[in-house]
Amino acid sequence: MRRILRAFLALVLVVTAAGFAQPAEAASLTRVTGFGTNPTNLNMYVYVPDRVAAKPALLVLVHYCGGSASSVFGWNGKDYVTAADRYGYVIVLPEATRSEKCFDVSTPKALKRNGGGDSTGIMSMVSYAKSRYNVDPARVVVSGFSSGAMMTNVLAAEYPDVFAAGSAFSGVPAGCFATTNGSLWNSTCSGGKSIKTAQQWGDLARSMYPGYTGRYPRMQLWHGTTDTTLSYPNFGEEIKQWTNLNGLGQTPAFTDHPQSSWTRTRYGNTSTQATVEGVSIAGVGHSLPMTGQLAYAISFLGLDH
Protein backbone atom coordinates (compact mmCIF):
# COMPACT_ATOMS: atom_id res chain seq x y z
CA MET A 1 0.00 0.00 0.00
CA ARG A 2 2.84 2.35 0.87
CA ARG A 3 4.52 1.51 -2.42
CA ILE A 4 1.33 2.41 -4.31
CA LEU A 5 0.98 5.66 -2.36
CA ARG A 6 4.61 6.63 -3.04
CA ALA A 7 4.14 5.89 -6.75
CA PHE A 8 0.99 8.02 -6.83
CA LEU A 9 2.70 10.95 -5.12
CA ALA A 10 5.63 10.69 -7.53
CA LEU A 11 3.23 10.80 -10.46
CA VAL A 12 1.56 13.93 -9.05
CA LEU A 13 4.95 15.64 -8.78
CA VAL A 14 5.82 14.74 -12.36
CA VAL A 15 2.48 16.00 -13.71
CA THR A 16 2.75 19.22 -11.74
CA ALA A 17 6.32 19.82 -12.91
CA ALA A 18 5.20 19.30 -16.49
CA GLY A 19 2.67 22.07 -16.04
CA PHE A 20 -0.46 19.98 -16.57
CA ALA A 21 -1.82 20.69 -13.10
CA GLN A 22 -1.14 24.43 -13.15
CA PRO A 23 -4.16 26.77 -12.83
CA ALA A 24 -5.38 28.56 -15.95
CA GLU A 25 -3.85 31.99 -16.55
CA ALA A 26 -6.00 34.75 -15.06
CA ALA A 27 -7.56 37.41 -17.25
CA SER A 28 -5.29 40.35 -18.04
CA LEU A 29 -5.02 43.44 -20.22
CA THR A 30 -4.07 42.18 -23.68
CA ARG A 31 -2.76 43.99 -26.77
CA VAL A 32 -4.61 43.29 -30.03
CA THR A 33 -3.12 43.95 -33.47
CA GLY A 34 -4.59 43.70 -36.94
CA PHE A 35 -8.06 44.70 -35.75
CA GLY A 36 -9.00 46.66 -38.88
CA THR A 37 -8.76 50.16 -40.34
CA ASN A 38 -6.53 52.26 -38.07
CA PRO A 39 -5.57 55.48 -39.88
CA THR A 40 -3.96 57.20 -36.85
CA ASN A 41 -1.99 54.23 -35.54
CA LEU A 42 -3.83 53.76 -32.25
CA ASN A 43 -3.08 50.79 -30.03
CA MET A 44 -5.90 48.45 -29.06
CA TYR A 45 -6.08 46.67 -25.74
CA VAL A 46 -8.85 44.41 -24.52
CA TYR A 47 -9.84 42.99 -21.16
CA VAL A 48 -11.88 39.80 -21.23
CA PRO A 49 -12.78 38.55 -17.74
CA ASP A 50 -12.36 34.88 -16.83
CA ARG A 51 -16.13 34.45 -16.84
CA VAL A 52 -17.72 36.25 -19.79
CA ALA A 53 -21.49 36.57 -20.04
CA ALA A 54 -23.13 34.55 -22.83
CA LYS A 55 -24.06 37.80 -24.58
CA PRO A 56 -21.80 40.37 -22.92
CA ALA A 57 -21.97 44.14 -22.90
CA LEU A 58 -19.00 46.02 -24.36
CA LEU A 59 -17.44 49.05 -22.66
CA VAL A 60 -15.09 51.30 -24.63
CA LEU A 61 -12.90 52.97 -21.98
CA VAL A 62 -10.90 55.97 -23.22
CA HIS A 63 -7.90 57.37 -21.33
CA TYR A 64 -6.96 60.95 -20.47
CA CYS A 65 -4.18 63.10 -22.03
CA GLY A 66 -0.80 61.71 -21.12
CA GLY A 67 -2.39 58.45 -20.12
CA SER A 68 -2.38 54.94 -21.53
CA ALA A 69 -4.53 51.87 -21.64
CA SER A 70 -2.62 50.36 -18.71
CA SER A 71 -2.84 53.51 -16.57
CA VAL A 72 -6.59 53.85 -16.88
CA PHE A 73 -6.96 50.08 -16.47
CA GLY A 74 -4.97 49.95 -13.26
CA TRP A 75 -5.77 53.33 -11.74
CA ASN A 76 -8.80 55.59 -12.14
CA GLY A 77 -10.75 53.15 -14.32
CA LYS A 78 -10.08 50.16 -12.10
CA ASP A 79 -13.64 49.96 -10.76
CA TYR A 80 -14.80 49.28 -14.32
CA VAL A 81 -12.41 46.31 -14.41
CA THR A 82 -13.63 44.93 -11.09
CA ALA A 83 -17.22 45.23 -12.31
CA ALA A 84 -16.31 43.41 -15.54
CA ASP A 85 -15.08 40.51 -13.43
CA ARG A 86 -18.39 40.50 -11.60
CA TYR A 87 -20.81 41.03 -14.49
CA GLY A 88 -18.93 39.43 -17.36
CA TYR A 89 -18.66 42.32 -19.82
CA VAL A 90 -15.74 43.01 -22.16
CA ILE A 91 -13.65 46.21 -22.12
CA VAL A 92 -11.88 47.73 -25.14
CA LEU A 93 -9.20 50.29 -24.24
CA PRO A 94 -7.92 52.45 -27.14
CA GLU A 95 -4.49 54.01 -26.66
CA ALA A 96 -3.23 57.18 -28.34
CA THR A 97 0.32 56.90 -29.67
CA ARG A 98 1.09 60.52 -30.63
CA SER A 99 3.64 62.20 -28.36
CA GLU A 100 1.20 64.02 -26.07
CA LYS A 101 -0.94 60.87 -25.69
CA CYS A 102 -4.17 62.83 -26.31
CA PHE A 103 -7.02 61.77 -28.57
CA ASP A 104 -7.88 63.87 -31.61
CA VAL A 105 -11.30 65.46 -31.15
CA SER A 106 -10.33 68.56 -33.15
CA THR A 107 -9.49 67.91 -36.80
CA PRO A 108 -12.06 67.58 -39.58
CA LYS A 109 -11.17 63.88 -39.98
CA ALA A 110 -11.85 63.25 -36.31
CA LEU A 111 -15.19 65.03 -36.32
CA LYS A 112 -16.86 63.10 -39.11
CA ARG A 113 -18.29 59.60 -39.10
CA ASN A 114 -15.77 57.30 -40.83
CA GLY A 115 -13.65 60.40 -41.43
CA GLY A 116 -10.27 58.75 -40.99
CA GLY A 117 -9.38 60.11 -37.54
CA ASP A 118 -8.97 58.49 -34.13
CA SER A 119 -12.69 57.79 -33.93
CA THR A 120 -12.43 55.65 -37.08
CA GLY A 121 -9.75 53.45 -35.51
CA ILE A 122 -11.72 53.11 -32.29
CA MET A 123 -14.76 51.95 -34.22
CA SER A 124 -12.62 49.27 -35.88
CA MET A 125 -11.82 48.06 -32.37
CA VAL A 126 -15.52 48.02 -31.52
CA SER A 127 -16.36 45.99 -34.64
CA TYR A 128 -13.56 43.53 -33.89
CA ALA A 129 -14.72 43.02 -30.31
CA LYS A 130 -18.39 42.74 -31.25
CA SER A 131 -17.71 39.91 -33.66
CA ARG A 132 -15.09 38.08 -31.60
CA TYR A 133 -16.84 38.08 -28.22
CA ASN A 134 -20.50 37.68 -29.21
CA VAL A 135 -21.30 41.14 -27.82
CA ASP A 136 -24.91 42.21 -27.37
CA PRO A 137 -25.20 45.02 -29.96
CA ALA A 138 -27.77 46.78 -27.78
CA ARG A 139 -25.27 47.06 -24.90
CA VAL A 140 -22.27 48.82 -26.43
CA VAL A 141 -21.34 51.81 -24.24
CA VAL A 142 -18.47 54.28 -23.89
CA SER A 143 -16.83 56.15 -21.04
CA GLY A 144 -13.75 58.33 -20.72
CA PHE A 145 -11.89 60.86 -18.63
CA SER A 146 -10.76 64.33 -19.82
CA SER A 147 -9.47 63.73 -23.39
CA GLY A 148 -11.32 60.42 -23.16
CA ALA A 149 -14.47 62.26 -22.05
CA MET A 150 -14.23 64.50 -25.09
CA MET A 151 -13.87 61.39 -27.25
CA THR A 152 -16.87 59.85 -25.48
CA ASN A 153 -18.98 62.79 -26.65
CA VAL A 154 -17.58 62.56 -30.19
CA LEU A 155 -18.10 58.80 -30.54
CA ALA A 156 -21.67 59.04 -29.26
CA ALA A 157 -22.41 61.86 -31.71
CA GLU A 158 -20.80 60.16 -34.74
CA TYR A 159 -22.04 56.63 -34.04
CA PRO A 160 -25.41 57.01 -32.31
CA ASP A 161 -26.55 53.80 -33.97
CA VAL A 162 -23.75 51.86 -32.22
CA PHE A 163 -23.63 53.24 -28.68
CA ALA A 164 -26.50 52.84 -26.26
CA ALA A 165 -25.07 55.22 -23.64
CA GLY A 166 -22.01 57.18 -22.58
CA SER A 167 -20.50 58.54 -19.38
CA ALA A 168 -18.08 61.46 -19.72
CA PHE A 169 -15.95 62.71 -16.82
CA SER A 170 -14.66 66.28 -17.32
CA GLY A 171 -15.29 66.70 -21.03
CA VAL A 172 -16.69 69.18 -23.54
CA PRO A 173 -19.53 69.00 -26.09
CA ALA A 174 -18.95 67.07 -29.29
CA GLY A 175 -17.38 69.46 -31.81
CA CYS A 176 -16.42 72.10 -29.25
CA PHE A 177 -12.70 71.39 -29.68
CA ALA A 178 -12.78 71.74 -33.47
CA THR A 179 -9.77 73.44 -35.09
CA THR A 180 -8.80 74.21 -38.68
CA ASN A 181 -5.02 74.66 -38.30
CA GLY A 182 -4.09 71.10 -37.38
CA SER A 183 -3.82 71.84 -33.67
CA LEU A 184 -5.44 69.42 -31.24
CA TRP A 185 -6.04 72.14 -28.65
CA ASN A 186 -8.82 74.74 -28.68
CA SER A 187 -8.30 77.31 -25.92
CA THR A 188 -11.67 78.97 -26.50
CA CYS A 189 -13.44 75.71 -25.77
CA SER A 190 -11.12 74.61 -22.95
CA GLY A 191 -11.64 77.99 -21.28
CA GLY A 192 -15.40 77.54 -21.28
CA LYS A 193 -15.98 80.35 -23.77
CA SER A 194 -17.73 78.36 -26.50
CA ILE A 195 -21.33 79.13 -25.67
CA LYS A 196 -24.14 78.07 -28.01
CA THR A 197 -27.85 77.38 -27.85
CA ALA A 198 -29.03 73.83 -27.31
CA GLN A 199 -30.18 73.72 -30.94
CA GLN A 200 -26.78 74.89 -32.19
CA TRP A 201 -24.95 72.25 -30.17
CA GLY A 202 -27.38 69.61 -31.33
CA ASP A 203 -26.97 70.66 -34.96
CA LEU A 204 -23.18 70.52 -34.60
CA ALA A 205 -23.38 66.93 -33.39
CA ARG A 206 -25.90 66.00 -36.10
CA SER A 207 -23.52 67.38 -38.75
CA MET A 208 -21.04 64.63 -37.82
CA TYR A 209 -23.47 62.01 -39.16
CA PRO A 210 -25.54 63.82 -41.81
CA GLY A 211 -28.91 62.37 -42.66
CA TYR A 212 -29.24 60.27 -39.51
CA THR A 213 -32.73 60.48 -37.99
CA GLY A 214 -32.64 57.73 -35.37
CA ARG A 215 -32.23 57.81 -31.61
CA TYR A 216 -29.19 59.23 -29.83
CA PRO A 217 -27.46 57.61 -26.86
CA ARG A 218 -28.32 58.30 -23.26
CA MET A 219 -25.58 60.45 -21.75
CA GLN A 220 -24.19 60.95 -18.25
CA LEU A 221 -21.97 64.01 -17.72
CA TRP A 222 -19.67 64.76 -14.76
CA HIS A 223 -17.74 67.94 -13.99
CA GLY A 224 -15.98 69.66 -11.09
CA THR A 225 -16.97 73.28 -10.49
CA THR A 226 -13.36 74.48 -10.08
CA ASP A 227 -11.96 72.73 -13.17
CA THR A 228 -9.47 75.07 -14.85
CA THR A 229 -8.25 72.61 -17.52
CA LEU A 230 -11.61 72.12 -19.21
CA SER A 231 -13.59 74.86 -17.55
CA TYR A 232 -16.87 74.22 -15.78
CA PRO A 233 -19.13 76.06 -18.28
CA ASN A 234 -18.52 73.14 -20.64
CA PHE A 235 -20.67 71.01 -18.35
CA GLY A 236 -23.75 73.12 -19.04
CA GLU A 237 -22.98 73.19 -22.75
CA GLU A 238 -22.77 69.38 -22.82
CA ILE A 239 -26.17 69.16 -21.14
CA LYS A 240 -27.61 71.51 -23.77
CA GLN A 241 -26.25 69.32 -26.54
CA TRP A 242 -27.45 65.96 -25.25
CA THR A 243 -30.88 67.14 -24.15
CA ASN A 244 -31.37 68.63 -27.61
CA LEU A 245 -30.19 65.47 -29.36
CA ASN A 246 -32.68 63.51 -27.28
CA GLY A 247 -35.55 65.95 -27.89
CA LEU A 248 -35.67 67.26 -24.32
CA GLY A 249 -35.92 70.71 -22.78
CA GLN A 250 -33.41 72.38 -20.48
CA THR A 251 -35.41 72.09 -17.26
CA PRO A 252 -34.46 69.08 -15.11
CA ALA A 253 -37.22 66.62 -14.36
CA PHE A 254 -35.39 65.54 -11.21
CA THR A 255 -32.69 67.01 -8.93
CA ASP A 256 -30.99 65.51 -5.89
CA HIS A 257 -27.70 65.36 -3.95
CA PRO A 258 -26.29 61.82 -3.71
CA GLN A 259 -23.46 63.33 -1.66
CA SER A 260 -23.31 66.74 0.02
CA SER A 261 -21.04 68.26 -2.63
CA TRP A 262 -22.87 66.70 -5.59
CA THR A 263 -25.81 68.11 -7.52
CA ARG A 264 -27.40 65.57 -9.83
CA THR A 265 -29.96 66.54 -12.45
CA ARG A 266 -31.92 64.20 -14.68
CA TYR A 267 -33.74 64.94 -17.91
CA GLY A 268 -36.36 62.76 -19.61
CA ASN A 269 -36.45 59.39 -17.93
CA THR A 270 -35.71 60.12 -14.26
CA SER A 271 -34.59 56.64 -13.20
CA THR A 272 -31.03 55.40 -12.67
CA GLN A 273 -30.80 55.15 -16.45
CA ALA A 274 -32.04 58.65 -17.20
CA THR A 275 -32.02 59.92 -20.77
CA VAL A 276 -29.51 62.62 -19.77
CA GLU A 277 -27.91 62.96 -16.35
CA GLY A 278 -25.54 65.65 -15.11
CA VAL A 279 -23.51 65.42 -11.91
CA SER A 280 -21.80 68.60 -10.73
CA ILE A 281 -19.14 68.24 -8.01
CA ALA A 282 -18.63 71.41 -5.94
CA GLY A 283 -15.10 72.51 -5.13
CA VAL A 284 -13.38 69.89 -7.28
CA GLY A 285 -11.05 70.54 -10.20
CA HIS A 286 -9.85 68.39 -13.09
CA SER A 287 -9.55 65.23 -11.01
CA LEU A 288 -12.54 63.07 -11.92
CA PRO A 289 -13.47 60.32 -11.49
CA MET A 290 -13.10 60.27 -7.72
CA THR A 291 -13.51 57.28 -5.43
CA GLY A 292 -16.94 55.69 -5.72
CA GLN A 293 -18.10 57.66 -8.76
CA LEU A 294 -17.68 54.85 -11.28
CA ALA A 295 -20.29 52.82 -9.42
CA TYR A 296 -22.87 55.41 -10.52
CA ALA A 297 -21.56 55.27 -14.09
CA ILE A 298 -21.71 51.46 -14.12
CA SER A 299 -25.39 51.58 -13.16
CA PHE A 300 -26.18 54.36 -15.63
CA LEU A 301 -24.50 52.47 -18.46
CA GLY A 302 -26.43 49.31 -17.64
CA LEU A 303 -23.31 47.27 -16.97
CA ASP A 304 -24.44 45.94 -13.59
CA HIS A 305 -26.44 42.95 -14.76
Tab-separated table of N, CA and C in Angstrom, residues 31-125:
chain	number	residue	atom	x	y	z
A	31	ARG	N	-2.900	43.210	-25.542
A	31	ARG	CA	-2.760	43.993	-26.772
A	31	ARG	C	-3.336	43.200	-27.953
A	32	VAL	N	-4.059	43.889	-28.821
A	32	VAL	CA	-4.614	43.286	-30.031
A	32	VAL	C	-4.050	44.043	-31.227
A	33	THR	N	-3.591	43.328	-32.230
A	33	THR	CA	-3.116	43.954	-33.466
A	33	THR	C	-3.951	43.437	-34.634
A	34	GLY	N	-3.874	44.137	-35.755
A	34	GLY	CA	-4.593	43.695	-36.939
A	34	GLY	C	-6.092	43.677	-36.777
A	35	PHE	N	-6.629	44.685	-36.057
A	35	PHE	CA	-8.063	44.700	-35.749
A	35	PHE	C	-8.897	45.410	-36.811
A	36	GLY	N	-8.242	45.995	-37.820
A	36	GLY	CA	-9.004	46.661	-38.876
A	36	GLY	C	-8.422	48.018	-39.211
A	37	THR	N	-9.203	48.825	-39.913
A	37	THR	CA	-8.765	50.157	-40.340
A	37	THR	C	-8.329	50.992	-39.142
A	38	ASN	N	-7.108	51.550	-39.220
A	38	ASN	CA	-6.531	52.258	-38.074
A	38	ASN	C	-5.665	53.406	-38.593
A	39	PRO	N	-6.309	54.438	-39.146
A	39	PRO	CA	-5.567	55.476	-39.876
A	39	PRO	C	-4.616	56.303	-39.028
A	40	THR	N	-4.823	56.366	-37.707
A	40	THR	CA	-3.962	57.203	-36.853
A	40	THR	C	-3.083	56.368	-35.927
A	41	ASN	N	-2.952	55.091	-36.232
A	41	ASN	CA	-1.995	54.228	-35.536
A	41	ASN	C	-2.256	54.132	-34.032
A	42	LEU	N	-3.509	53.994	-33.654
A	42	LEU	CA	-3.835	53.764	-32.253
A	42	LEU	C	-3.450	52.343	-31.857
A	43	ASN	N	-3.218	52.137	-30.569
A	43	ASN	CA	-3.078	50.787	-30.029
A	43	ASN	C	-4.426	50.330	-29.495
A	44	MET	N	-4.688	49.054	-29.623
A	44	MET	CA	-5.900	48.451	-29.064
A	44	MET	C	-5.532	47.463	-27.960
A	45	TYR	N	-6.185	47.638	-26.821
A	45	TYR	CA	-6.082	46.671	-25.736
A	45	TYR	C	-7.478	46.184	-25.385
A	46	VAL	N	-7.560	44.980	-24.889
A	46	VAL	CA	-8.849	44.415	-24.521
A	46	VAL	C	-8.715	43.699	-23.182
A	47	TYR	N	-9.767	43.774	-22.398
A	47	TYR	CA	-9.842	42.992	-21.162
A	47	TYR	C	-11.067	42.097	-21.246
A	48	VAL	N	-10.818	40.802	-21.200
A	48	VAL	CA	-11.877	39.800	-21.231
A	48	VAL	C	-11.827	39.048	-19.913
A	49	PRO	N	-12.829	39.203	-19.054
A	49	PRO	CA	-12.776	38.546	-17.742
A	49	PRO	C	-12.785	37.025	-17.870
A	50	ASP	N	-12.398	36.348	-16.811
A	50	ASP	CA	-12.361	34.884	-16.828
A	50	ASP	C	-13.728	34.290	-17.125
A	51	ARG	N	-14.760	34.933	-16.604
A	51	ARG	CA	-16.127	34.451	-16.843
A	51	ARG	C	-16.884	35.525	-17.623
A	52	VAL	N	-17.035	35.305	-18.912
A	52	VAL	CA	-17.722	36.254	-19.793
A	52	VAL	C	-19.188	35.856	-19.900
A	53	ALA	N	-20.062	36.842	-19.859
A	53	ALA	CA	-21.486	36.570	-20.039
A	53	ALA	C	-21.725	35.953	-21.418
A	54	ALA	N	-22.814	35.204	-21.554
A	54	ALA	CA	-23.128	34.549	-22.829
A	54	ALA	C	-23.286	35.574	-23.947
A	55	LYS	N	-23.871	36.706	-23.625
A	55	LYS	CA	-24.063	37.798	-24.583
A	55	LYS	C	-23.614	39.080	-23.875
A	56	PRO	N	-22.300	39.313	-23.797
A	56	PRO	CA	-21.805	40.373	-22.919
A	56	PRO	C	-22.030	41.775	-23.466
A	57	ALA	N	-22.064	42.726	-22.533
A	57	ALA	CA	-21.974	44.138	-22.904
A	57	ALA	C	-20.533	44.448	-23.289
A	58	LEU	N	-20.335	45.562	-23.993
A	58	LEU	CA	-19.002	46.021	-24.363
A	58	LEU	C	-18.830	47.459	-23.896
A	59	LEU	N	-17.796	47.698	-23.103
A	59	LEU	CA	-17.444	49.047	-22.659
A	59	LEU	C	-16.188	49.504	-23.390
A	60	VAL	N	-16.274	50.651	-24.067
A	60	VAL	CA	-15.092	51.305	-24.627
A	60	VAL	C	-14.633	52.321	-23.589
A	61	LEU	N	-13.423	52.140	-23.068
A	61	LEU	CA	-12.901	52.971	-21.976
A	61	LEU	C	-11.713	53.770	-22.498
A	62	VAL	N	-11.855	55.101	-22.522
A	62	VAL	CA	-10.904	55.973	-23.225
A	62	VAL	C	-10.109	56.805	-22.214
A	63	HIS	N	-8.774	56.740	-22.324
A	63	HIS	CA	-7.903	57.374	-21.328
A	63	HIS	C	-7.785	58.883	-21.517
A	64	TYR	N	-7.179	59.515	-20.537
A	64	TYR	CA	-6.961	60.952	-20.468
A	64	TYR	C	-5.658	61.327	-21.186
A	65	CYS	N	-5.431	62.624	-21.430
A	65	CYS	CA	-4.180	63.096	-22.034
A	65	CYS	C	-2.991	62.677	-21.175
A	66	GLY	N	-1.967	62.171	-21.840
A	66	GLY	CA	-0.796	61.714	-21.116
A	66	GLY	C	-0.953	60.334	-20.523
A	67	GLY	N	-2.115	59.755	-20.693
A	67	GLY	CA	-2.393	58.447	-20.116
A	67	GLY	C	-2.101	57.322	-21.083
A	68	SER	N	-2.571	56.147	-20.712
A	68	SER	CA	-2.377	54.944	-21.527
A	68	SER	C	-3.473	53.957	-21.173
A	69	ALA	N	-3.562	52.905	-21.958
A	69	ALA	CA	-4.532	51.867	-21.636
A	69	ALA	C	-4.238	51.264	-20.269
A	70	SER	N	-2.972	51.005	-19.988
A	70	SER	CA	-2.625	50.362	-18.715
A	70	SER	C	-2.854	51.288	-17.536
A	71	SER	N	-2.644	52.598	-17.708
A	71	SER	CA	-2.835	53.514	-16.573
A	71	SER	C	-4.307	53.645	-16.212
A	72	VAL	N	-5.166	53.745	-17.197
A	72	VAL	CA	-6.592	53.854	-16.884
A	72	VAL	C	-7.136	52.508	-16.392
A	73	PHE	N	-6.566	51.428	-16.890
A	73	PHE	CA	-6.965	50.078	-16.474
A	73	PHE	C	-6.608	49.821	-15.005
A	74	GLY	N	-5.435	50.268	-14.605
A	74	GLY	CA	-4.973	49.949	-13.263
A	74	GLY	C	-5.185	51.026	-12.232
A	75	TRP	N	-5.652	52.215	-12.684
A	75	TRP	CA	-5.766	53.328	-11.740
A	75	TRP	C	-7.194	53.848	-11.692
A	76	ASN	N	-7.496	54.966	-12.379
A	76	ASN	CA	-8.795	55.589	-12.139
A	76	ASN	C	-9.952	54.925	-12.878
A	77	GLY	N	-9.667	53.933	-13.719
A	77	GLY	CA	-10.746	53.147	-14.315
A	77	GLY	C	-10.875	51.758	-13.727
A	78	LYS	N	-10.160	51.518	-12.643
A	78	LYS	CA	-10.079	50.155	-12.098
A	78	LYS	C	-11.433	49.596	-11.669
A	79	ASP	N	-12.321	50.456	-11.180
A	79	ASP	CA	-13.642	49.958	-10.758
A	79	ASP	C	-14.429	49.381	-11.931
A	80	TYR	N	-14.181	49.883	-13.132
A	80	TYR	CA	-14.801	49.279	-14.316
A	80	TYR	C	-14.293	47.850	-14.534
A	81	VAL	N	-13.018	47.638	-14.244
A	81	VAL	CA	-12.413	46.313	-14.414
A	81	VAL	C	-12.979	45.339	-13.387
A	82	THR	N	-13.058	45.773	-12.151
A	82	THR	CA	-13.627	44.933	-11.090
A	82	THR	C	-15.065	44.548	-11.414
A	83	ALA	N	-15.832	45.511	-11.945
A	83	ALA	CA	-17.220	45.232	-12.313
A	83	ALA	C	-17.297	44.265	-13.495
A	84	ALA	N	-16.337	44.358	-14.418
A	84	ALA	CA	-16.311	43.415	-15.543
A	84	ALA	C	-16.114	41.991	-15.042
A	85	ASP	N	-15.266	41.831	-14.033
A	85	ASP	CA	-15.079	40.506	-13.434
A	85	ASP	C	-16.383	39.997	-12.830
A	86	ARG	N	-17.147	40.894	-12.269
A	86	ARG	CA	-18.394	40.499	-11.603
A	86	ARG	C	-19.534	40.239	-12.580
A	87	TYR	N	-19.642	41.097	-13.609
A	87	TYR	CA	-20.815	41.028	-14.490
A	87	TYR	C	-20.518	40.413	-15.858
A	88	GLY	N	-19.265	40.167	-16.148
A	88	GLY	CA	-18.933	39.426	-17.362
A	88	GLY	C	-18.922	40.215	-18.650
A	89	TYR	N	-18.731	41.553	-18.575
A	89	TYR	CA	-18.664	42.325	-19.816
A	89	TYR	C	-17.214	42.489	-20.272
A	90	VAL	N	-17.052	42.860	-21.538
A	90	VAL	CA	-15.739	43.011	-22.163
A	90	VAL	C	-15.395	44.504	-22.220
A	91	ILE	N	-14.106	44.827	-22.043
A	91	ILE	CA	-13.645	46.213	-22.119
A	91	ILE	C	-12.635	46.354	-23.258
A	92	VAL	N	-12.858	47.328	-24.123
A	92	VAL	CA	-11.876	47.726	-25.136
A	92	VAL	C	-11.251	49.036	-24.673
A	93	LEU	N	-9.917	49.101	-24.690
A	93	LEU	CA	-9.200	50.291	-24.241
A	93	LEU	C	-8.321	50.810	-25.380
A	94	PRO	N	-8.762	51.839	-26.107
A	94	PRO	CA	-7.920	52.446	-27.137
A	94	PRO	C	-6.757	53.195	-26.472
A	95	GLU	N	-5.654	53.295	-27.194
A	95	GLU	CA	-4.495	54.015	-26.659
A	95	GLU	C	-3.919	54.917	-27.729
A	96	ALA	N	-3.826	56.214	-27.420
A	96	ALA	CA	-3.232	57.178	-28.339
A	96	ALA	C	-1.717	56.991	-28.364
A	97	THR	N	-1.129	57.104	-29.539
A	97	THR	CA	0.320	56.896	-29.671
A	97	THR	C	1.076	58.166	-30.034
A	98	ARG	N	0.383	59.262	-30.360
A	98	ARG	CA	1.086	60.518	-30.630
A	98	ARG	C	1.767	60.996	-29.346
A	99	SER	N	2.727	61.888	-29.468
A	99	SER	CA	3.638	62.199	-28.360
A	99	SER	C	2.928	62.678	-27.098
A	100	GLU	N	1.877	63.484	-27.255
A	100	GLU	CA	1.205	64.017	-26.067
A	100	GLU	C	0.179	63.046	-25.482
A	101	LYS	N	-0.026	61.928	-26.157
A	101	LYS	CA	-0.940	60.873	-25.686
A	101	LYS	C	-2.351	61.406	-25.456
A	102	CYS	N	-2.796	62.325	-26.328
A	102	CYS	CA	-4.168	62.829	-26.310
A	102	CYS	C	-4.903	62.284	-27.534
A	103	PHE	N	-6.210	62.180	-27.430
A	103	PHE	CA	-7.016	61.768	-28.568
A	103	PHE	C	-7.421	62.989	-29.392
A	104	ASP	N	-7.503	62.795	-30.691
A	104	ASP	CA	-7.877	63.865	-31.607
A	104	ASP	C	-9.397	64.010	-31.632
A	105	VAL	N	-9.871	65.114	-31.067
A	105	VAL	CA	-11.296	65.462	-31.153
A	105	VAL	C	-11.429	66.844	-31.788
A	106	SER	N	-10.443	67.198	-32.621
A	106	SER	CA	-10.332	68.555	-33.145
A	106	SER	C	-10.338	68.663	-34.663
A	107	THR	N	-9.667	67.757	-35.360
A	107	THR	CA	-9.490	67.905	-36.805
A	107	THR	C	-10.751	67.487	-37.558
A	108	PRO	N	-10.892	67.972	-38.783
A	108	PRO	CA	-12.061	67.576	-39.582
A	108	PRO	C	-12.208	66.061	-39.731
A	109	LYS	N	-11.098	65.344	-39.861
A	109	LYS	CA	-11.167	63.884	-39.980
A	109	LYS	C	-11.743	63.254	-38.719
A	110	ALA	N	-11.405	63.823	-37.577
A	110	ALA	CA	-11.850	63.254	-36.305
A	110	ALA	C	-13.326	63.521	-36.040
A	111	LEU	N	-13.847	64.587	-36.650
A	111	LEU	CA	-15.194	65.031	-36.320
A	111	LEU	C	-16.214	64.674	-37.402
A	112	LYS	N	-15.935	63.589	-38.094
A	112	LYS	CA	-16.860	63.097	-39.109
A	112	LYS	C	-16.937	61.577	-39.017
A	113	ARG	N	-18.118	61.048	-39.101
A	113	ARG	CA	-18.289	59.598	-39.100
A	113	ARG	C	-17.458	58.973	-40.223
A	114	ASN	N	-16.655	57.986	-39.868
A	114	ASN	CA	-15.774	57.300	-40.826
A	114	ASN	C	-14.848	58.278	-41.541
A	115	GLY	N	-14.428	59.327	-40.811
A	115	GLY	CA	-13.648	60.397	-41.432
A	115	GLY	C	-12.162	60.124	-41.540
A	116	GLY	N	-11.678	59.060	-40.906
A	116	GLY	CA	-10.266	58.747	-40.992
A	116	GLY	C	-9.439	59.266	-39.833
A	117	GLY	N	-10.081	59.661	-38.741
A	117	GLY	CA	-9.383	60.111	-37.541
A	117	GLY	C	-9.333	59.026	-36.476
A	118	ASP	N	-9.033	59.445	-35.244
A	118	ASP	CA	-8.973	58.490	-34.126
A	118	ASP	C	-10.281	57.727	-33.949
A	119	SER	N	-11.387	58.435	-34.136
A	119	SER	CA	-12.687	57.788	-33.935
A	119	SER	C	-12.891	56.628	-34.903
A	120	THR	N	-12.320	56.734	-36.098
A	120	THR	CA	-12.431	55.645	-37.075
A	120	THR	C	-11.706	54.399	-36.574
A	121	GLY	N	-10.500	54.585	-36.050
A	121	GLY	CA	-9.752	53.450	-35.506
A	121	GLY	C	-10.441	52.819	-34.314
A	122	ILE	N	-11.019	53.649	-33.461
A	122	ILE	CA	-11.724	53.114	-32.287
A	122	ILE	C	-12.914	52.277	-32.724
A	123	MET	N	-13.605	52.721	-33.756
A	123	MET	CA	-14.755	51.948	-34.218
A	123	MET	C	-14.337	50.624	-34.844
A	124	SER	N	-13.142	50.560	-35.412
A	124	SER	CA	-12.624	49.274	-35.879
A	124	SER	C	-12.433	48.319	-34.704
A	125	MET	N	-11.974	48.870	-33.580
A	125	MET	CA	-11.818	48.063	-32.370
A	125	MET	C	-13.172	47.543	-31.887
